[in-house]
Short mmCIF file of C-alpha atoms in Angstrom, two decimals:
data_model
loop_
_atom_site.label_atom_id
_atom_site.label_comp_id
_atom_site.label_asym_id
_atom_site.label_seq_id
_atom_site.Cartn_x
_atom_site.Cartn_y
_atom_site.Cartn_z
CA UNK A 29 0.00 0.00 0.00
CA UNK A 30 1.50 3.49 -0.96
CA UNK A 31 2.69 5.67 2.06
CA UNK A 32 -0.40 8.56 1.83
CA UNK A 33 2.34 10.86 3.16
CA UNK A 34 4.56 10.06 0.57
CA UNK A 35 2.36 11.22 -1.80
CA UNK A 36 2.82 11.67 -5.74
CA UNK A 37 4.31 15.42 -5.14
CA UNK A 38 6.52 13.99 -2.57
CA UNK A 39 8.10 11.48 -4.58
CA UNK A 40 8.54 13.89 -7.37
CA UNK A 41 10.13 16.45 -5.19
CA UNK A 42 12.66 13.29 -4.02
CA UNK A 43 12.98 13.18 -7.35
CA UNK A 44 14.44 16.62 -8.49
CA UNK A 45 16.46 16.66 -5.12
CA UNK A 46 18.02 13.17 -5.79
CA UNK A 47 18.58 14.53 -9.63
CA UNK A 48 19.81 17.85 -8.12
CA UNK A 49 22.40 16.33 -5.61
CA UNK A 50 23.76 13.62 -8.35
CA UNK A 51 24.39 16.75 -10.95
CA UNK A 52 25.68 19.06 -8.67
CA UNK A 53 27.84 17.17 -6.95
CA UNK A 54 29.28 16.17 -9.90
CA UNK A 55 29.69 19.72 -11.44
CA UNK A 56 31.12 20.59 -8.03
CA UNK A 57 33.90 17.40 -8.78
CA UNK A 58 34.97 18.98 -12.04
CA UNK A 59 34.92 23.00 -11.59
CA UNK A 60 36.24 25.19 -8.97
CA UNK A 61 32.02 26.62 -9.28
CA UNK A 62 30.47 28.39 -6.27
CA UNK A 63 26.93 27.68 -7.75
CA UNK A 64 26.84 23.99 -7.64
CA UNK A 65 27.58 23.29 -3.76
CA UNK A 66 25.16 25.78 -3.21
CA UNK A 67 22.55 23.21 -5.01
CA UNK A 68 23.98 20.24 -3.42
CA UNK A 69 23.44 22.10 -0.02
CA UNK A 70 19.77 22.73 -1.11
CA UNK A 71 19.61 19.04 -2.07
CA UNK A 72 20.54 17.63 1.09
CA UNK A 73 18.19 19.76 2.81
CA UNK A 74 15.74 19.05 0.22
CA UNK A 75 15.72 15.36 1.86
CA UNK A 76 16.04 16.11 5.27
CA UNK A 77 12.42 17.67 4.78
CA UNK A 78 11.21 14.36 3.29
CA UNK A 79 12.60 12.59 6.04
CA UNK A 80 10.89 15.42 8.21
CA UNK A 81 7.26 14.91 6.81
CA UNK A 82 8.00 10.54 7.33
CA UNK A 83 8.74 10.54 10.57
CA UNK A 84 5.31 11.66 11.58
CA UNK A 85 4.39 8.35 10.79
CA UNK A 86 7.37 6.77 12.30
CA UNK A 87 6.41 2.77 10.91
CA UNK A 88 9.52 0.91 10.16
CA UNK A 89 9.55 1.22 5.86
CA UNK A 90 9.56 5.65 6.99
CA UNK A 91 12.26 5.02 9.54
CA UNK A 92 14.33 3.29 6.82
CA UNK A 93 13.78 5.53 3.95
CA UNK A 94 14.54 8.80 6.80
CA UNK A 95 17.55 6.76 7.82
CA UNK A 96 19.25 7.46 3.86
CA UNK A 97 17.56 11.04 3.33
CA UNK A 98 18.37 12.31 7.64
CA UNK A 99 20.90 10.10 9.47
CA UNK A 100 23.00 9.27 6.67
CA UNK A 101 23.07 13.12 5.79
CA UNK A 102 22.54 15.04 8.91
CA UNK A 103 21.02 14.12 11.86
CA UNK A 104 19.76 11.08 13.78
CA UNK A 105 16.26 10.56 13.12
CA UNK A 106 15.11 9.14 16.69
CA UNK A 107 17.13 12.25 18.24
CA UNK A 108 14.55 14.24 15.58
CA UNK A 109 11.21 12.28 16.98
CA UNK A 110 12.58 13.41 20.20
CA UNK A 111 13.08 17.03 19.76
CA UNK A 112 10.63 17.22 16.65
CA UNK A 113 7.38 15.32 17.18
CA UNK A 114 7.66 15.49 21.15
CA UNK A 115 9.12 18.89 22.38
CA UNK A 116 8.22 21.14 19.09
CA UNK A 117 4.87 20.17 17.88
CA UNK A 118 3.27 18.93 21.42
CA UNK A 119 5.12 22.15 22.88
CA UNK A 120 5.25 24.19 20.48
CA UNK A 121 7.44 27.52 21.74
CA UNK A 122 7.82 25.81 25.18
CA UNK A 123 11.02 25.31 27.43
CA UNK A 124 12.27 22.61 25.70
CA UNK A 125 11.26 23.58 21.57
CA UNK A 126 14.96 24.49 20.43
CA UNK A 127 13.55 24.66 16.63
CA UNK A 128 13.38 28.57 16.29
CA UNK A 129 15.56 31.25 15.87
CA UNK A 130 17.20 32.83 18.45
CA UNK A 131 19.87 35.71 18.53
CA UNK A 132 19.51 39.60 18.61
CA UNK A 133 22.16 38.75 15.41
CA UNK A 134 22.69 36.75 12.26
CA UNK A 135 25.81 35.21 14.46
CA UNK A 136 23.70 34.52 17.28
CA UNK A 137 20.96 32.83 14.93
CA UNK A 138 23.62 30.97 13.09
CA UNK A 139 25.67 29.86 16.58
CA UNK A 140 22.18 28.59 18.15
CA UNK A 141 21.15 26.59 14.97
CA UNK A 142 24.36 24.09 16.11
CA UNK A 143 22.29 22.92 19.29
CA UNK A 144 20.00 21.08 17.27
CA UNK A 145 22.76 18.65 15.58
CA UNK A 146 24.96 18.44 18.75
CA UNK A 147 25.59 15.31 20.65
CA UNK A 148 24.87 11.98 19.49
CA UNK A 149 27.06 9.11 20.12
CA UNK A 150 29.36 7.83 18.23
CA UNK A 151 27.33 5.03 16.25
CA UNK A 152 25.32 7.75 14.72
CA UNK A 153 28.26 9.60 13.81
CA UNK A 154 29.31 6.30 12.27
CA UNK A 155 26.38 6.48 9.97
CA UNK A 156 28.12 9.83 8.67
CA UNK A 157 31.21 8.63 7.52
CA UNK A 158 29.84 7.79 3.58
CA UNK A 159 28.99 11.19 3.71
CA UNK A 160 32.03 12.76 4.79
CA UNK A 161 34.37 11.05 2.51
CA UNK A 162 32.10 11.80 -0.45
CA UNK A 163 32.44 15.89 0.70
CA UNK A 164 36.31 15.17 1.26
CA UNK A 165 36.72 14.76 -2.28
CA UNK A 166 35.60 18.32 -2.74
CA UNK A 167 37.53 21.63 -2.23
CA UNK A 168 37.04 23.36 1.11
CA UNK A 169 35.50 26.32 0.69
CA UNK A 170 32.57 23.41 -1.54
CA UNK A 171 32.09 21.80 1.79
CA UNK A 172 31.59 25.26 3.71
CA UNK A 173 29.23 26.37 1.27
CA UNK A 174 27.30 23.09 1.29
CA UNK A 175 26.47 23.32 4.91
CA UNK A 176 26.09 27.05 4.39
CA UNK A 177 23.25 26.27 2.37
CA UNK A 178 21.70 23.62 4.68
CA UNK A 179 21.82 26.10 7.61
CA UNK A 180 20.57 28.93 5.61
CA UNK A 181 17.66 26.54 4.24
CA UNK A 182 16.97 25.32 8.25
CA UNK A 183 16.93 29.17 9.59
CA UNK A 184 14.97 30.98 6.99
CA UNK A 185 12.62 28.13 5.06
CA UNK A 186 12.09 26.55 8.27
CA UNK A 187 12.03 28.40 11.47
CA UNK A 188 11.60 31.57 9.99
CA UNK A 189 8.16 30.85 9.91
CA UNK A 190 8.23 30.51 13.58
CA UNK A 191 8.94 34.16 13.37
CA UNK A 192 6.30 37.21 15.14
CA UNK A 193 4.31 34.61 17.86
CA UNK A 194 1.27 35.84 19.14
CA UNK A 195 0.95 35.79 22.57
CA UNK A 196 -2.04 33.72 23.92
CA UNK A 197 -3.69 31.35 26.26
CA UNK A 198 -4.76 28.48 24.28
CA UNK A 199 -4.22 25.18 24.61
CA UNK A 200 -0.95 23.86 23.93
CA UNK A 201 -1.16 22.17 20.82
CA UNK A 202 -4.43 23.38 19.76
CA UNK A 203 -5.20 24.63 16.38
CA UNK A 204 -5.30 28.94 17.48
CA UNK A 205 -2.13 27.86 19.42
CA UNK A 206 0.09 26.54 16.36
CA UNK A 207 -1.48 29.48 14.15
CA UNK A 208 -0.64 32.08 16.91
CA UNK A 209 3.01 30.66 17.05
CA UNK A 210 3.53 29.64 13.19
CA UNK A 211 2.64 31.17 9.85
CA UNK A 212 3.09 30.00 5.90
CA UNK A 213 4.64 31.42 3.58
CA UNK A 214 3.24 31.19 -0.08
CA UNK A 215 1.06 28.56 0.08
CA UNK A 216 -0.68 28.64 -3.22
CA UNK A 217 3.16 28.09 -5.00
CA UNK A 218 3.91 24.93 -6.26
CA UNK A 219 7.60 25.96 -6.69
CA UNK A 220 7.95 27.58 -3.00
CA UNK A 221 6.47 23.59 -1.88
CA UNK A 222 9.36 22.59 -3.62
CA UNK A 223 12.02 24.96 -2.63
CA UNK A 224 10.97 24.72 0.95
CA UNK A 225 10.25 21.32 1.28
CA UNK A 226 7.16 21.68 1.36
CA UNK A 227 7.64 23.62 5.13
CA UNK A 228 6.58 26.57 3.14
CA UNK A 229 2.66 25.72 4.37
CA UNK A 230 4.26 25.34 8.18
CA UNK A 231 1.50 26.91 10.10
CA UNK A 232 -1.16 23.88 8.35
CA UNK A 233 1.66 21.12 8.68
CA UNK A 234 1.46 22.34 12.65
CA UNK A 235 -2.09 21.73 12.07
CA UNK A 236 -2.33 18.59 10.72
CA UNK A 237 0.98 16.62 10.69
CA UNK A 238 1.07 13.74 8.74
CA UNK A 239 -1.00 15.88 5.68
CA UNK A 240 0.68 15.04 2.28
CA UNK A 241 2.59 18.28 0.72
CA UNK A 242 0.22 17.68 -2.49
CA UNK A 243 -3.06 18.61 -0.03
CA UNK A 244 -1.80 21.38 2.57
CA UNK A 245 -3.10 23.77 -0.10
CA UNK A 246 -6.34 23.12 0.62
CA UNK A 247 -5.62 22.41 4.12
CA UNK A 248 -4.18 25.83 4.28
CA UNK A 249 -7.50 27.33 2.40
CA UNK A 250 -9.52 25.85 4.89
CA UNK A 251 -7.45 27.07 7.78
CA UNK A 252 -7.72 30.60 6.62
CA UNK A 253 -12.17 30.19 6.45
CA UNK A 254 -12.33 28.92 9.51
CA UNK A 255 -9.84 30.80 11.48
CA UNK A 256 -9.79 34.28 9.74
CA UNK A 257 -8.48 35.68 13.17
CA UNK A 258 -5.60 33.47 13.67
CA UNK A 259 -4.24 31.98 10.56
CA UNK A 260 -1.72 34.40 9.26
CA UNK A 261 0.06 33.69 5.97
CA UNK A 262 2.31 35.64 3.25
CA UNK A 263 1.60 36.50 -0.01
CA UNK A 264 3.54 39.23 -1.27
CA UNK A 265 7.53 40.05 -1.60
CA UNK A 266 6.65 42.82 0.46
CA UNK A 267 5.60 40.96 3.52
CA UNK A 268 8.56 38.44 2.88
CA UNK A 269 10.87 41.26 3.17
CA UNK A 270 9.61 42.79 6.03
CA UNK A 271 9.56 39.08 7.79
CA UNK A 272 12.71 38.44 7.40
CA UNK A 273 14.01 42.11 7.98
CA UNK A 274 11.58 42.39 11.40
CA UNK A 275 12.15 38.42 12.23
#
């Protein structure tokens, strides 16, 4: 039976980022180029966020496909249900959610996105090790850029939309409570599902979790009917600058 969260626009996004990280790299192999590490960076990312929407549904065929696009990549995937599923989305802004931004400056916001892939023992760093010797064969400064990209893509896709909570006294976890604290960005835009993952519709994925990229749309749509007060959303350049300039 077909994963329903690994919908059709799912495995077609795997698709370009698998295509993407395979060309790129390769590029990247036989030019000095500062583009395509930049692309490989926003491939790798690109599969964290499939591994992201899987692990919702944590069965053991998700756990193996988030095991090649997050621990072999990134990040240990039961460290993510951990600090993802439990402390984020039932918590969502509390004591112990670490997936925001934090910093008065881009250093601060850069230095605090680090707590969220420290630790782990050394097993899971074992995982890496394909990884790293496939970025050894690049130049340095293609291996800073890389991660460059996968920490830009983490702070402003992903918790960016974190960004401007409204204070409030709902229940943790309810629906007002993930709009106040979450908004989307674009979510009519098939290519900003794409480019962010699919995090782009973040304040309905809050909402409902395990909802396939190819339906937060509608999702989204029927989040902004029924909670005109609460669901906030952008839909302009204008209010993406000032988002990102007031964040």
């Amino acid at each position: 039976m077909v994963n329903n969260i690994m919908d059709t626009t799912t495995m077609i996004h795997t698709l370009i980022y698998t295509t993407t990280a395979i060309s790129s790299y390769y590029l990247s192999l036989q030019s000095q180029s500062y583009l395509t590490p930049v692309l490989f960076g926003w491939s790798i990312y690109g599969f964290t966020t499939v591994a992201h929407d899987l692990l919702h549904k944590p069965t053991k065929r998700n756990k193996m496909i988030s095991f090649l696009c997050m621990d072999a990549l990134l990040i240990n995937s039961d460290y993510w249900i951990q600090y993802h599923n439990k402390y984020h989305h039932t918590d969502l802004d509390g004591d112990n959610d670490i997936m925001k931004l934090k910093g008065n400056t881009l250093l601060e916001e850069w230095y605090n996105l680090l707590e969220i892939c420290k630790g782990g023992n050394l097993t899971e760093h074992i995982y890496l090790l394909p990884f790293y010797c496939v970025l050894y064969q690049l130049r340095w400064y293609q291996i800073i850029e890389i991660y460059m990209t996968i920490f830009f893509c983490l702070a402003y896709f992903t918790y960016i939309t974190h960004s401007h909570p409204v204070k409030n006294n709902y229940k943790k976890n309810s629906i007002e409570h993930n709009l106040c604290h979450t908004l989307d960005i674009f979510p009519e835009s098939k290519f900003i599902n794409l480019l962010f993952g699919g995090i782009n519709c973040h304040a309905t994925h809050h909402c409902y979790p395990t909802c396939p990229r190819s339906k937060l749309y509608k999702k989204s749509r029927y989040l902004a009917l029924m909670y005109p007060k609460h669901y906030r959303s952008i839909h302009t350049f204008k209010q993406l600058v000032n988002l990102y300039k007031d964040r």
